[in-house]
PDB file of C-alpha atoms in Angstrom:
ATOM      1  CA  UNK A 414      -0.024  -0.016  -0.010  1.00  0.00           C
ATOM      2  CA  UNK A 415       1.100   3.528  -0.560  1.00  0.00           C
ATOM      3  CA  UNK A 416       1.766   5.886   2.239  1.00  0.00           C
ATOM      4  CA  UNK A 417      -0.158   5.101   5.334  1.00  0.00           C
ATOM      5  CA  UNK A 418       0.856   8.022   7.399  1.00  0.00           C
ATOM      6  CA  UNK A 419      -0.119  11.141   9.313  1.00  0.00           C
ATOM      7  CA  UNK A 420      -0.917  13.764   6.786  1.00  0.00           C
ATOM      8  CA  UNK A 421      -1.070  17.577   6.985  1.00  0.00           C
ATOM      9  CA  UNK A 422      -0.308  19.334  10.262  1.00  0.00           C
ATOM     10  CA  UNK A 423      -2.605  20.563  13.038  1.00  0.00           C
ATOM     11  CA  UNK A 424      -5.837  22.249  12.196  1.00  0.00           C
ATOM     12  CA  UNK A 425      -8.218  23.703  14.779  1.00  0.00           C
ATOM     13  CA  UNK A 426     -11.053  21.428  15.836  1.00  0.00           C
ATOM     14  CA  UNK A 427     -14.329  22.374  14.272  1.00  0.00           C
ATOM     15  CA  UNK A 428     -17.729  22.076  15.935  1.00  0.00           C
ATOM     16  CA  UNK A 429     -18.322  18.942  13.931  1.00  0.00           C
ATOM     17  CA  UNK A 430     -15.070  17.525  15.150  1.00  0.00           C
ATOM     18  CA  UNK A 431     -15.983  18.292  18.776  1.00  0.00           C
ATOM     19  CA  UNK A 432     -19.334  16.646  18.416  1.00  0.00           C
ATOM     20  CA  UNK A 433     -17.792  13.491  16.944  1.00  0.00           C
ATOM     21  CA  UNK A 434     -15.139  13.404  19.696  1.00  0.00           C
ATOM     22  CA  UNK A 435     -17.924  13.791  22.370  1.00  0.00           C
ATOM     23  CA  UNK A 436     -19.066  10.195  21.503  1.00  0.00           C
ATOM     24  CA  UNK A 437     -15.839   8.948  23.026  1.00  0.00           C
ATOM     25  CA  UNK A 438     -15.143  11.442  25.882  1.00  0.00           C
ATOM     26  CA  UNK A 439     -16.863  11.574  29.244  1.00  0.00           C
ATOM     27  CA  UNK A 440     -17.535  15.235  28.842  1.00  0.00           C
ATOM     28  CA  UNK A 441     -17.679  17.704  26.075  1.00  0.00           C
ATOM     29  CA  UNK A 442     -14.127  19.082  25.317  1.00  0.00           C
ATOM     30  CA  UNK A 443     -13.431  22.566  24.137  1.00  0.00           C
ATOM     31  CA  UNK A 444     -11.377  23.166  20.941  1.00  0.00           C
ATOM     32  CA  UNK A 445      -8.339  24.445  22.878  1.00  0.00           C
ATOM     33  CA  UNK A 446      -8.281  21.242  24.949  1.00  0.00           C
ATOM     34  CA  UNK A 447      -7.841  18.907  21.993  1.00  0.00           C
ATOM     35  CA  UNK A 448      -5.287  18.316  19.185  1.00  0.00           C
ATOM     36  CA  UNK A 449      -6.550  16.679  16.068  1.00  0.00           C
ATOM     37  CA  UNK A 450      -4.738  15.355  13.060  1.00  0.00           C
ATOM     38  CA  UNK A 451      -5.618  13.335   9.966  1.00  0.00           C
ATOM     39  CA  UNK A 452      -3.871  10.159   8.895  1.00  0.00           C
ATOM     40  CA  UNK A 453      -4.053   7.569   6.099  1.00  0.00           C
ATOM     41  CA  UNK A 454      -4.445   4.037   7.470  1.00  0.00           C
ATOM     42  CA  UNK A 455      -4.408   1.882   4.353  1.00  0.00           C
ATOM     43  CA  UNK A 456      -5.414   1.716   0.742  1.00  0.00           C
ATOM     44  CA  UNK A 457      -6.320  -0.506  -2.244  1.00  0.00           C
ATOM     45  CA  UNK A 458      -2.823  -0.744  -3.676  1.00  0.00           C
ATOM     46  CA  UNK A 459      -0.218  -3.454  -3.340  1.00  0.00           C
ATOM     47  CA  UNK A 460       2.144  -3.596  -0.325  1.00  0.00           C
ATOM     48  CA  UNK A 461       5.408  -5.321  -0.014  1.00  0.00           C
ATOM     49  CA  UNK A 462       3.750  -8.557   0.997  1.00  0.00           C
ATOM     50  CA  UNK A 463       1.958  -8.517  -2.306  1.00  0.00           C
ATOM     51  CA  UNK A 464      -1.434  -7.921  -0.581  1.00  0.00           C
ATOM     52  CA  UNK A 465      -4.078  -5.300  -0.877  1.00  0.00           C
ATOM     53  CA  UNK A 466      -7.480  -4.458   0.511  1.00  0.00           C
ATOM     54  CA  UNK A 467     -10.529  -4.473  -1.769  1.00  0.00           C
ATOM     55  CA  UNK A 468     -12.638  -1.281  -1.990  1.00  0.00           C
ATOM     56  CA  UNK A 469     -15.401  -3.018  -0.003  1.00  0.00           C
ATOM     57  CA  UNK A 470     -12.949  -3.950   2.670  1.00  0.00           C
ATOM     58  CA  UNK A 471     -11.836  -0.280   2.995  1.00  0.00           C
ATOM     59  CA  UNK A 472     -15.442   0.695   3.476  1.00  0.00           C
ATOM     60  CA  UNK A 473     -15.947  -1.856   6.200  1.00  0.00           C
ATOM     61  CA  UNK A 474     -12.660  -0.819   7.910  1.00  0.00           C
ATOM     62  CA  UNK A 475     -13.868   2.753   7.909  1.00  0.00           C
ATOM     63  CA  UNK A 476     -16.668   1.680  10.277  1.00  0.00           C
ATOM     64  CA  UNK A 477     -14.537  -0.677  12.361  1.00  0.00           C
ATOM     65  CA  UNK A 478     -11.650   1.724  13.014  1.00  0.00           C
ATOM     66  CA  UNK A 479     -13.852   4.507  14.493  1.00  0.00           C
ATOM     67  CA  UNK A 480     -13.153   4.776  18.168  1.00  0.00           C
ATOM     68  CA  UNK A 481     -10.006   2.723  17.991  1.00  0.00           C
ATOM     69  CA  UNK A 482      -6.915   3.876  19.984  1.00  0.00           C
ATOM     70  CA  UNK A 483      -3.433   4.722  18.691  1.00  0.00           C
ATOM     71  CA  UNK A 484      -0.488   3.191  20.518  1.00  0.00           C
ATOM     72  CA  UNK A 485       3.262   2.775  20.031  1.00  0.00           C
ATOM     73  CA  UNK A 486       4.815  -0.307  18.335  1.00  0.00           C
ATOM     74  CA  UNK A 487       1.659  -2.337  18.839  1.00  0.00           C
ATOM     75  CA  UNK A 488       2.219  -2.379  22.638  1.00  0.00           C
ATOM     76  CA  UNK A 489      -1.177  -2.825  24.220  1.00  0.00           C
ATOM     77  CA  UNK A 490      -0.419  -1.583  27.655  1.00  0.00           C
ATOM     78  CA  UNK A 491      -2.682   1.185  28.828  1.00  0.00           C
ATOM     79  CA  UNK A 492       0.044   3.800  29.302  1.00  0.00           C
ATOM     80  CA  UNK A 493       0.981   3.415  25.595  1.00  0.00           C
ATOM     81  CA  UNK A 494      -2.433   4.763  24.394  1.00  0.00           C
ATOM     82  CA  UNK A 495      -1.913   8.188  22.803  1.00  0.00           C
ATOM     83  CA  UNK A 496      -4.794   9.070  20.629  1.00  0.00           C
ATOM     84  CA  UNK A 497      -8.231   7.909  19.423  1.00  0.00           C
ATOM     85  CA  UNK A 498      -9.827   7.895  15.946  1.00  0.00           C
ATOM     86  CA  UNK A 499     -13.159   9.796  15.844  1.00  0.00           C
ATOM     87  CA  UNK A 500     -13.923   9.756  12.176  1.00  0.00           C
ATOM     88  CA  UNK A 501     -13.038   7.694   9.066  1.00  0.00           C
ATOM     89  CA  UNK A 502     -13.743   7.937   5.407  1.00  0.00           C
ATOM     90  CA  UNK A 503     -12.655   6.290   2.214  1.00  0.00           C
ATOM     91  CA  UNK A 504     -11.357   8.902  -0.264  1.00  0.00           C
ATOM     92  CA  UNK A 505     -10.562   8.545  -3.907  1.00  0.00           C
ATOM     93  CA  UNK A 506      -7.688  10.418  -5.429  1.00  0.00           C
ATOM     94  CA  UNK A 507      -8.680  11.878  -8.765  1.00  0.00           C
ATOM     95  CA  UNK A 508      -6.486  10.824 -11.676  1.00  0.00           C
ATOM     96  CA  UNK A 509      -4.529   8.185  -9.778  1.00  0.00           C
ATOM     97  CA  UNK A 510      -4.748   4.479 -10.412  1.00  0.00           C
ATOM     98  CA  UNK A 511      -3.784   1.534  -8.282  1.00  0.00           C
ATOM     99  CA  UNK A 512      -1.804  -1.490  -9.655  1.00  0.00           C
ATOM    100  CA  UNK A 513      -4.997  -3.010 -11.042  1.00  0.00           C
ATOM    101  CA  UNK A 514      -5.682   0.071 -13.075  1.00  0.00           C
ATOM    102  CA  UNK A 515      -8.663   1.008 -10.860  1.00  0.00           C
ATOM    103  CA  UNK A 516      -9.192   4.308  -9.133  1.00  0.00           C
ATOM    104  CA  UNK A 517      -6.881   4.714  -6.162  1.00  0.00           C
ATOM    105  CA  UNK A 518      -8.663   4.820  -2.832  1.00  0.00           C
ATOM    106  CA  UNK A 519      -7.374   5.233   0.687  1.00  0.00           C
ATOM    107  CA  UNK A 520      -8.821   4.944   4.138  1.00  0.00           C
ATOM    108  CA  UNK A 521      -8.405   8.305   5.838  1.00  0.00           C
ATOM    109  CA  UNK A 522      -8.874   8.857   9.573  1.00  0.00           C
ATOM    110  CA  UNK A 523      -9.007  11.751  11.960  1.00  0.00           C
ATOM    111  CA  UNK A 524      -7.696  11.217  15.472  1.00  0.00           C
ATOM    112  CA  UNK A 525      -7.635  13.435  18.587  1.00  0.00           C
ATOM    113  CA  UNK A 526      -5.529  13.769  21.726  1.00  0.00           C
ATOM    114  CA  UNK A 527      -6.299  15.694  24.847  1.00  0.00           C
ATOM    115  CA  UNK A 528      -3.536  18.305  25.265  1.00  0.00           C
ATOM    116  CA  UNK A 529      -1.485  17.626  28.376  1.00  0.00           C
ATOM    117  CA  UNK A 530       2.131  18.458  29.469  1.00  0.00           C
ATOM    118  CA  UNK A 531       3.003  14.790  28.955  1.00  0.00           C
ATOM    119  CA  UNK A 532       2.171  14.715  25.261  1.00  0.00           C
ATOM    120  CA  UNK A 533       3.350  18.191  24.201  1.00  0.00           C
ATOM    121  CA  UNK A 534       6.554  16.709  22.722  1.00  0.00           C
ATOM    122  CA  UNK A 535       4.589  14.169  20.759  1.00  0.00           C
ATOM    123  CA  UNK A 536       2.406  16.813  19.354  1.00  0.00           C
ATOM    124  CA  UNK A 537       5.548  18.666  18.293  1.00  0.00           C
ATOM    125  CA  UNK A 538       6.954  15.524  16.699  1.00  0.00           C
ATOM    126  CA  UNK A 539       3.826  14.888  14.759  1.00  0.00           C
ATOM    127  CA  UNK A 540       3.742  18.528  13.502  1.00  0.00           C
ATOM    128  CA  UNK A 541       7.463  18.235  12.652  1.00  0.00           C
ATOM    129  CA  UNK A 542       6.998  15.084  10.602  1.00  0.00           C
ATOM    130  CA  UNK A 543       9.092  12.994  12.980  1.00  0.00           C
ATOM    131  CA  UNK A 544       6.010  10.824  13.998  1.00  0.00           C
ATOM    132  CA  UNK A 545       4.166  10.021  10.851  1.00  0.00           C
ATOM    133  CA  UNK A 546       4.402   6.284   9.925  1.00  0.00           C
ATOM    134  CA  UNK A 547       1.518   4.227  11.312  1.00  0.00           C
ATOM    135  CA  UNK A 548       0.593   0.582  11.304  1.00  0.00           C
ATOM    136  CA  UNK A 549      -2.877  -0.962  11.469  1.00  0.00           C
ATOM    137  CA  UNK A 550      -3.907  -4.092  13.274  1.00  0.00           C
ATOM    138  CA  UNK A 551      -7.015  -5.836  11.868  1.00  0.00           C
ATOM    139  CA  UNK A 552      -8.415  -9.236  10.943  1.00  0.00           C
ATOM    140  CA  UNK A 553      -9.975 -10.307   7.653  1.00  0.00           C
ATOM    141  CA  UNK A 554     -12.194 -13.333   6.847  1.00  0.00           C
ATOM    142  CA  UNK A 555     -10.473 -14.177   3.613  1.00  0.00           C
ATOM    143  CA  UNK A 556      -7.385 -13.526   1.586  1.00  0.00           C
ATOM    144  CA  UNK A 557      -8.015 -14.723  -1.970  1.00  0.00           C
ATOM    145  CA  UNK A 558      -5.593 -15.464  -4.728  1.00  0.00           C
ATOM    146  CA  UNK A 559      -5.789 -12.867  -7.598  1.00  0.00           C
ATOM    147  CA  UNK A 560      -5.315 -15.666 -10.205  1.00  0.00           C
ATOM    148  CA  UNK A 561      -7.619 -18.447  -9.167  1.00  0.00           C
ATOM    149  CA  UNK A 562      -9.751 -16.949  -6.346  1.00  0.00           C
ATOM    150  CA  UNK A 563      -8.828 -19.588  -3.768  1.00  0.00           C
ATOM    151  CA  UNK A 564      -9.046 -18.540  -0.138  1.00  0.00           C
ATOM    152  CA  UNK A 565      -5.504 -18.933   0.986  1.00  0.00           C
ATOM    153  CA  UNK A 566      -6.461 -19.474   4.661  1.00  0.00           C
ATOM    154  CA  UNK A 567      -8.640 -22.470   3.889  1.00  0.00           C
ATOM    155  CA  UNK A 568      -7.417 -23.963   0.578  1.00  0.00           C
ATOM    156  CA  UNK A 569      -3.871 -22.834  -0.375  1.00  0.00           C
ATOM    157  CA  UNK A 570      -3.647 -23.029  -4.186  1.00  0.00           C
ATOM    158  CA  UNK A 571       0.147 -23.006  -4.650  1.00  0.00           C
ATOM    159  CA  UNK A 572       0.378 -19.666  -6.512  1.00  0.00           C
ATOM    160  CA  UNK A 573       3.082 -17.599  -4.803  1.00  0.00           C
ATOM    161  CA  UNK A 574       2.284 -13.876  -4.348  1.00  0.00           C
ATOM    162  CA  UNK A 575       4.775 -11.657  -6.186  1.00  0.00           C
ATOM    163  CA  UNK A 576       5.406 -14.179  -9.029  1.00  0.00           C
ATOM    164  CA  UNK A 577       4.024 -13.911 -12.525  1.00  0.00           C
ATOM    165  CA  UNK A 578       2.061 -16.728 -14.140  1.00  0.00           C
ATOM    166  CA  UNK A 579       1.377 -16.331 -17.863  1.00  0.00           C
ATOM    167  CA  UNK A 580       2.331 -12.707 -17.508  1.00  0.00           C
ATOM    168  CA  UNK A 581      -0.058 -12.137 -14.800  1.00  0.00           C
ATOM    169  CA  UNK A 582       1.112 -10.996 -11.330  1.00  0.00           C
ATOM    170  CA  UNK A 583      -0.078 -13.066  -8.342  1.00  0.00           C
ATOM    171  CA  UNK A 584      -1.161 -11.205  -5.225  1.00  0.00           C
ATOM    172  CA  UNK A 585      -3.658 -11.578  -2.443  1.00  0.00           C
ATOM    173  CA  UNK A 586      -6.844  -9.684  -2.093  1.00  0.00           C
ATOM    174  CA  UNK A 587      -7.831  -9.082   1.515  1.00  0.00           C
ATOM    175  CA  UNK A 588     -11.639  -9.174   1.905  1.00  0.00           C
ATOM    176  CA  UNK A 589     -14.362  -9.055   4.562  1.00  0.00           C
ATOM    177  CA  UNK A 590     -12.712  -7.480   7.574  1.00  0.00           C
ATOM    178  CA  UNK A 591     -14.110  -8.798  10.795  1.00  0.00           C
ATOM    179  CA  UNK A 592     -12.350  -6.615  13.446  1.00  0.00           C
ATOM    180  CA  UNK A 593      -9.987  -3.667  13.713  1.00  0.00           C
ATOM    181  CA  UNK A 594      -7.823  -3.681  16.804  1.00  0.00           C
ATOM    182  CA  UNK A 595      -5.783  -0.649  16.956  1.00  0.00           C
ATOM    183  CA  UNK A 596      -3.383   1.578  14.963  1.00  0.00           C
ATOM    184  CA  UNK A 597       0.182   2.211  16.010  1.00  0.00           C
ATOM    185  CA  UNK A 598       3.042   4.708  15.497  1.00  0.00           C
ATOM    186  CA  UNK A 599       5.971   2.685  14.218  1.00  0.00           C
ATOM    187  CA  UNK A 600       9.566   3.566  13.509  1.00  0.00           C
ATOM    188  CA  UNK A 601      10.247   1.389  10.454  1.00  0.00           C
ATOM    189  CA  UNK A 602       7.625   1.345   7.650  1.00  0.00           C
ATOM    190  CA  UNK A 603       7.054  -1.921   5.770  1.00  0.00           C
ATOM    191  CA  UNK A 604       5.058  -0.511   2.855  1.00  0.00           C
ATOM    192  CA  UNK A 605       6.688   0.627  -0.424  1.00  0.00           C
ATOM    193  CA  UNK A 606       6.080   4.368  -0.480  1.00  0.00           C
ATOM    194  CA  UNK A 607       5.632   5.139   3.082  1.00  0.00           C
ATOM    195  CA  UNK A 608       5.223   3.575   6.119  1.00  0.00           C
ATOM    196  CA  UNK A 609       2.496   1.272   6.997  1.00  0.00           C
ATOM    197  CA  UNK A 610       3.298  -1.984   8.727  1.00  0.00           C
ATOM    198  CA  UNK A 611       0.076  -3.775   8.333  1.00  0.00           C
ATOM    199  CA  UNK A 612      -1.236  -6.744  10.249  1.00  0.00           C
ATOM    200  CA  UNK A 613      -4.334  -8.628   9.417  1.00  0.00           C
ATOM    201  CA  UNK A 614      -4.127 -11.323  12.078  1.00  0.00           C
ATOM    202  CA  UNK A 615      -7.117 -12.392  14.181  1.00  0.00           C
ATOM    203  CA  UNK A 616      -6.556 -12.127  17.832  1.00  0.00           C
ATOM    204  CA  UNK A 617      -7.065 -15.756  18.806  1.00  0.00           C
ATOM    205  CA  UNK A 618      -5.309 -17.474  15.900  1.00  0.00           C
ATOM    206  CA  UNK A 619      -2.445 -16.363  13.738  1.00  0.00           C
ATOM    207  CA  UNK A 620      -3.243 -16.639  10.070  1.00  0.00           C
ATOM    208  CA  UNK A 621       0.369 -16.127   9.018  1.00  0.00           C
ATOM    209  CA  UNK A 622       2.390 -19.252   8.487  1.00  0.00           C
ATOM    210  CA  UNK A 623       4.531 -20.080  11.585  1.00  0.00           C
ATOM    211  CA  UNK A 624       7.697 -19.353   9.707  1.00  0.00           C
ATOM    212  CA  UNK A 625       6.536 -15.974   8.473  1.00  0.00           C
ATOM    213  CA  UNK A 626       5.165 -15.129  11.953  1.00  0.00           C
ATOM    214  CA  UNK A 627       8.558 -15.921  13.449  1.00  0.00           C
ATOM    215  CA  UNK A 628      10.288 -13.793  10.777  1.00  0.00           C
ATOM    216  CA  UNK A 629       8.051 -10.823  11.431  1.00  0.00           C
ATOM    217  CA  UNK A 630       8.619 -11.288  15.134  1.00  0.00           C
ATOM    218  CA  UNK A 631      12.284 -11.160  14.756  1.00  0.00           C
ATOM    219  CA  UNK A 632      12.053  -8.010  12.480  1.00  0.00           C
ATOM    220  CA  UNK A 633       9.902  -6.353  15.114  1.00  0.00           C
ATOM    221  CA  UNK A 634       6.800  -6.271  12.991  1.00  0.00           C
ATOM    222  CA  UNK A 635       4.932  -8.844  15.128  1.00  0.00           C
ATOM    223  CA  UNK A 636       4.842  -8.466  18.870  1.00  0.00           C
ATOM    224  CA  UNK A 637       4.295 -11.563  21.051  1.00  0.00           C
ATOM    225  CA  UNK A 638       4.776 -12.014  24.753  1.00  0.00           C
ATOM    226  CA  UNK A 639       7.479 -14.284  26.022  1.00  0.00           C
ATOM    227  CA  UNK A 640       5.187 -17.333  26.384  1.00  0.00           C
ATOM    228  CA  UNK A 641       3.592 -16.884  23.028  1.00  0.00           C
ATOM    229  CA  UNK A 642       7.019 -16.478  21.347  1.00  0.00           C
ATOM    230  CA  UNK A 643       8.327 -19.659  23.106  1.00  0.00           C
ATOM    231  CA  UNK A 644       5.200 -21.619  21.979  1.00  0.00           C
ATOM    232  CA  UNK A 645       5.713 -20.393  18.445  1.00  0.00           C
ATOM    233  CA  UNK A 646       9.274 -21.554  18.348  1.00  0.00           C
ATOM    234  CA  UNK A 647       8.208 -24.935  19.792  1.00  0.00           C
ATOM    235  CA  UNK A 648       5.526 -25.237  17.149  1.00  0.00           C
ATOM    236  CA  UNK A 649       7.987 -24.487  14.350  1.00  0.00           C
ATOM    237  CA  UNK A 650      10.432 -27.072  15.848  1.00  0.00           C
ATOM    238  CA  UNK A 651       7.682 -29.631  15.842  1.00  0.00           C
ATOM    239  CA  UNK A 652       6.738 -28.786  12.196  1.00  0.00           C
ATOM    240  CA  UNK A 653      10.293 -29.157  11.173  1.00  0.00           C
ATOM    241  CA  UNK A 654      10.605 -32.527  12.881  1.00  0.00           C
ATOM    242  CA  UNK A 655       7.333 -33.695  11.288  1.00  0.00           C
ATOM    243  CA  UNK A 656       8.607 -32.480   7.922  1.00  0.00           C
ATOM    244  CA  UNK A 657      11.778 -34.455   8.349  1.00  0.00           C
ATOM    245  CA  UNK A 658       9.925 -37.594   9.314  1.00  0.00           C
ATOM    246  CA  UNK A 659       7.522 -37.208   6.353  1.00  0.00           C
ATOM    247  CA  UNK A 660      10.525 -36.728   4.030  1.00  0.00           C
ATOM    248  CA  UNK A 661      12.042 -40.010   5.264  1.00  0.00           C
ATOM    249  CA  UNK A 662       8.661 -41.872   4.864  1.00  0.00           C
ATOM    250  CA  UNK A 663       8.280 -40.481   1.327  1.00  0.00           C
ATOM    251  CA  UNK A 664      11.704 -41.703   0.391  1.00  0.00           C
ATOM    252  CA  UNK A 665      10.909 -45.101   1.843  1.00  0.00           C
ATOM    253  CA  UNK A 666       7.750 -45.293  -0.381  1.00  0.00           C
ATOM    254  CA  UNK A 667       9.756 -44.218  -3.397  1.00  0.00           C
ATOM    255  CA  UNK A 668      12.390 -46.968  -2.823  1.00  0.00           C
ATOM    256  CA  UNK A 669       9.679 -49.573  -2.364  1.00  0.00           C
ATOM    257  CA  UNK A 670       8.111 -48.478  -5.707  1.00  0.00           C
ATOM    258  CA  UNK A 671      11.583 -48.717  -7.443  1.00  0.00           C
ATOM    259  CA  UNK A 672      12.083 -52.305  -6.288  1.00  0.00           C
ATOM    260  CA  UNK A 673       8.617 -53.513  -7.119  1.00  0.00           C
ATOM    261  CA  UNK A 674       8.672 -51.758 -10.539  1.00  0.00           C
ATOM    262  CA  UNK A 675      12.048 -53.502 -11.302  1.00  0.00           C
ATOM    263  CA  UNK A 676      10.180 -56.850 -10.734  1.00  0.00           C
ATOM    264  CA  UNK A 677       6.812 -56.098 -12.195  1.00  0.00           C
ATOM    265  CA  UNK A 678       7.953 -53.921 -15.199  1.00  0.00           C
ATOM    266  CA  UNK A 679      11.671 -54.462 -15.858  1.00  0.00           C
ATOM    267  CA  UNK A 680      11.405 -52.609 -19.094  1.00  0.00           C
ATOM    268  CA  UNK A 681      10.389 -49.346 -17.242  1.00  0.00           C
ATOM    269  CA  UNK A 682      12.974 -46.503 -17.793  1.00  0.00           C
ATOM    270  CA  UNK A 683      14.279 -45.571 -14.256  1.00  0.00           C
ATOM    271  CA  UNK A 684      14.530 -41.901 -15.172  1.00  0.00           C
ATOM    272  CA  UNK A 685      10.880 -41.891 -16.374  1.00  0.00           C
ATOM    273  CA  UNK A 686       9.784 -43.627 -13.131  1.00  0.00           C
ATOM    274  CA  UNK A 687      11.540 -40.953 -11.058  1.00  0.00           C
ATOM    275  CA  UNK A 688       9.952 -38.161 -13.077  1.00  0.00           C
ATOM    276  CA  UNK A 689       6.611 -39.647 -12.589  1.00  0.00           C
ATOM    277  CA  UNK A 690       6.901 -40.072  -8.799  1.00  0.00           C
ATOM    278  CA  UNK A 691       8.230 -36.480  -8.212  1.00  0.00           C
ATOM    279  CA  UNK A 692       4.903 -34.653  -8.334  1.00  0.00           C
ATOM    280  CA  UNK A 693       2.816 -37.336  -6.474  1.00  0.00           C
ATOM    281  CA  UNK A 694       1.553 -36.792  -2.956  1.00  0.00           C
ATOM    282  CA  UNK A 695       2.269 -39.348  -0.246  1.00  0.00           C
ATOM    283  CA  UNK A 696      -1.159 -40.865  -0.569  1.00  0.00           C
ATOM    284  CA  UNK A 697      -0.672 -41.219  -4.329  1.00  0.00           C
ATOM    285  CA  UNK A 698       2.645 -42.818  -3.764  1.00  0.00           C
ATOM    286  CA  UNK A 699       0.981 -45.278  -1.370  1.00  0.00           C
ATOM    287  CA  UNK A 700      -1.542 -46.173  -4.026  1.00  0.00           C
ATOM    288  CA  UNK A 701       1.222 -46.707  -6.601  1.00  0.00           C
ATOM    289  CA  UNK A 702       3.146 -48.919  -4.288  1.00  0.00           C
ATOM    290  CA  UNK A 703       0.102 -51.027  -3.660  1.00  0.00           C
ATOM    291  CA  UNK A 704      -0.528 -51.288  -7.399  1.00  0.00           C
ATOM    292  CA  UNK A 705       3.139 -52.365  -8.033  1.00  0.00           C
ATOM    293  CA  UNK A 706       2.711 -54.987  -5.265  1.00  0.00           C
ATOM    294  CA  UNK A 707      -0.315 -56.442  -6.975  1.00  0.00           C
ATOM    295  CA  UNK A 708       1.529 -56.644 -10.276  1.00  0.00           C
ATOM    296  CA  UNK A 709       4.538 -58.347  -8.736  1.00  0.00           C
ATOM    297  CA  UNK A 710       2.242 -60.971  -6.998  1.00  0.00           C
ATOM    298  CA  UNK A 711       0.441 -61.525 -10.249  1.00  0.00           C
ATOM    299  CA  UNK A 712       3.607 -61.981 -12.314  1.00  0.00           C
ATOM    300  CA  UNK A 713       5.414 -64.230  -9.807  1.00  0.00           C
ATOM    301  CA  UNK A 714       2.306 -66.071  -8.423  1.00  0.00           C
ATOM    302  CA  UNK A 715       3.293 -69.672  -7.456  1.00  0.00           C
ATOM    303  CA  UNK A 716       2.054 -72.568  -9.718  1.00  0.00           C
ATOM    304  CA  UNK A 717       0.183 -75.055  -7.595  1.00  0.00           C
ATOM    305  CA  UNK A 718       0.386 -78.609  -8.764  1.00  0.00           C
ATOM    306  CA  UNK A 719      -2.295 -81.007  -7.618  1.00  0.00           C
ATOM    307  CA  UNK A 720      -2.534 -84.809  -7.896  1.00  0.00           C
ATOM    308  CA  UNK A 721      -5.047 -86.035 -10.509  1.00  0.00           C
ATOM    309  CA  UNK A 722      -8.425 -86.888  -9.150  1.00  0.00           C
ATOM    310  CA  UNK A 723      -9.787 -90.435  -9.051  1.00  0.00           C
ATOM    311  CA  UNK A 724      -7.875 -93.806  -8.754  1.00  0.00           C
ATOM    312  CA  UNK A 725      -5.441 -94.919 -11.399  1.00  0.00           C
ATOM    313  CA  UNK A 726      -6.058 -98.350 -12.818  1.00  0.00           C
ATOM    314  CA  UNK A 727      -3.095-100.649 -12.592  1.00  0.00           C
ATOM    315  CA  UNK A 728      -2.691-102.690 -15.688  1.00  0.00           C
ATOM    316  CA  UNK A 729       0.716-104.179 -14.687  1.00  0.00           C
ATOM    317  CA  UNK A 730       2.118-103.091 -18.086  1.00  0.00           C
ATOM    318  CA  UNK A 731       5.565-102.690 -16.509  1.00  0.00           C
ATOM    319  CA  UNK A 732       5.709-106.395 -16.060  1.00  0.00           C
ATOM    320  CA  UNK A 733       4.410-107.377 -19.436  1.00  0.00           C
ATOM    321  CA  UNK A 734       6.890-109.121 -21.845  1.00  0.00           C
TER     322      UNK A 734
END
């Protein structure tokens, strides 16, 4: 996505702003008591993860992000809360197109802070452009492949985001937002032009692959407590062990198929056999091994010799002269 950031500097709070802010404050605040600023949360263009929100998702997020707090580095502790969004809107930039050739749209938000001695420096940093990159935390119901439409969370299709297939770029469309958690000031932006470090993880279950979650955690883009980080590393270690065991089992199956094929079909080209086994799944290899076993048994089935039925007549010919 293009720049998700704090936009123009301070502007006096209007009466409409104060009325919107009053929905979240315990009392009505005066214009001189609050500091308001606009920011762009996300848009419908590609980010560095080769993902983008649909226009419909932006409209839903505009509703979900109203009232959400701004924090630092996705740290959920109460003392890290700095501001609150009181209004959101999806805005189209005339004449600008996104990567799909569609009108560029961005989710714009307006946030407020109550002026205190403690946040005076932060206000100066926002006005001075020091604090401007933000990150959003939200969850989406589906992330679909741009090429085949498969929901990557439920049925991974094998297409890799960022690669081209037949001249068409593969990316993930984020659809149907279900929740918006918070937005955060961050130091290092992950988006191409500007700054958003987006997260679309549900709170109870990470939708990232464990390896990617660990990589983002080590880069500081995903924040987990010590226990969650330990459990993640244990889970990855278990997956690696299972992968190694699965690899050994697969090789055992392939060797079994090689031996049985040599007996059942000795004319088979070994290179052709290897090429045919490479794309097969484990279950398909098991079926092939069973088929080869049947062919071996059929080819080398023992010949049972039985004695003739009935009594043989003795004519004593051996003693005839």
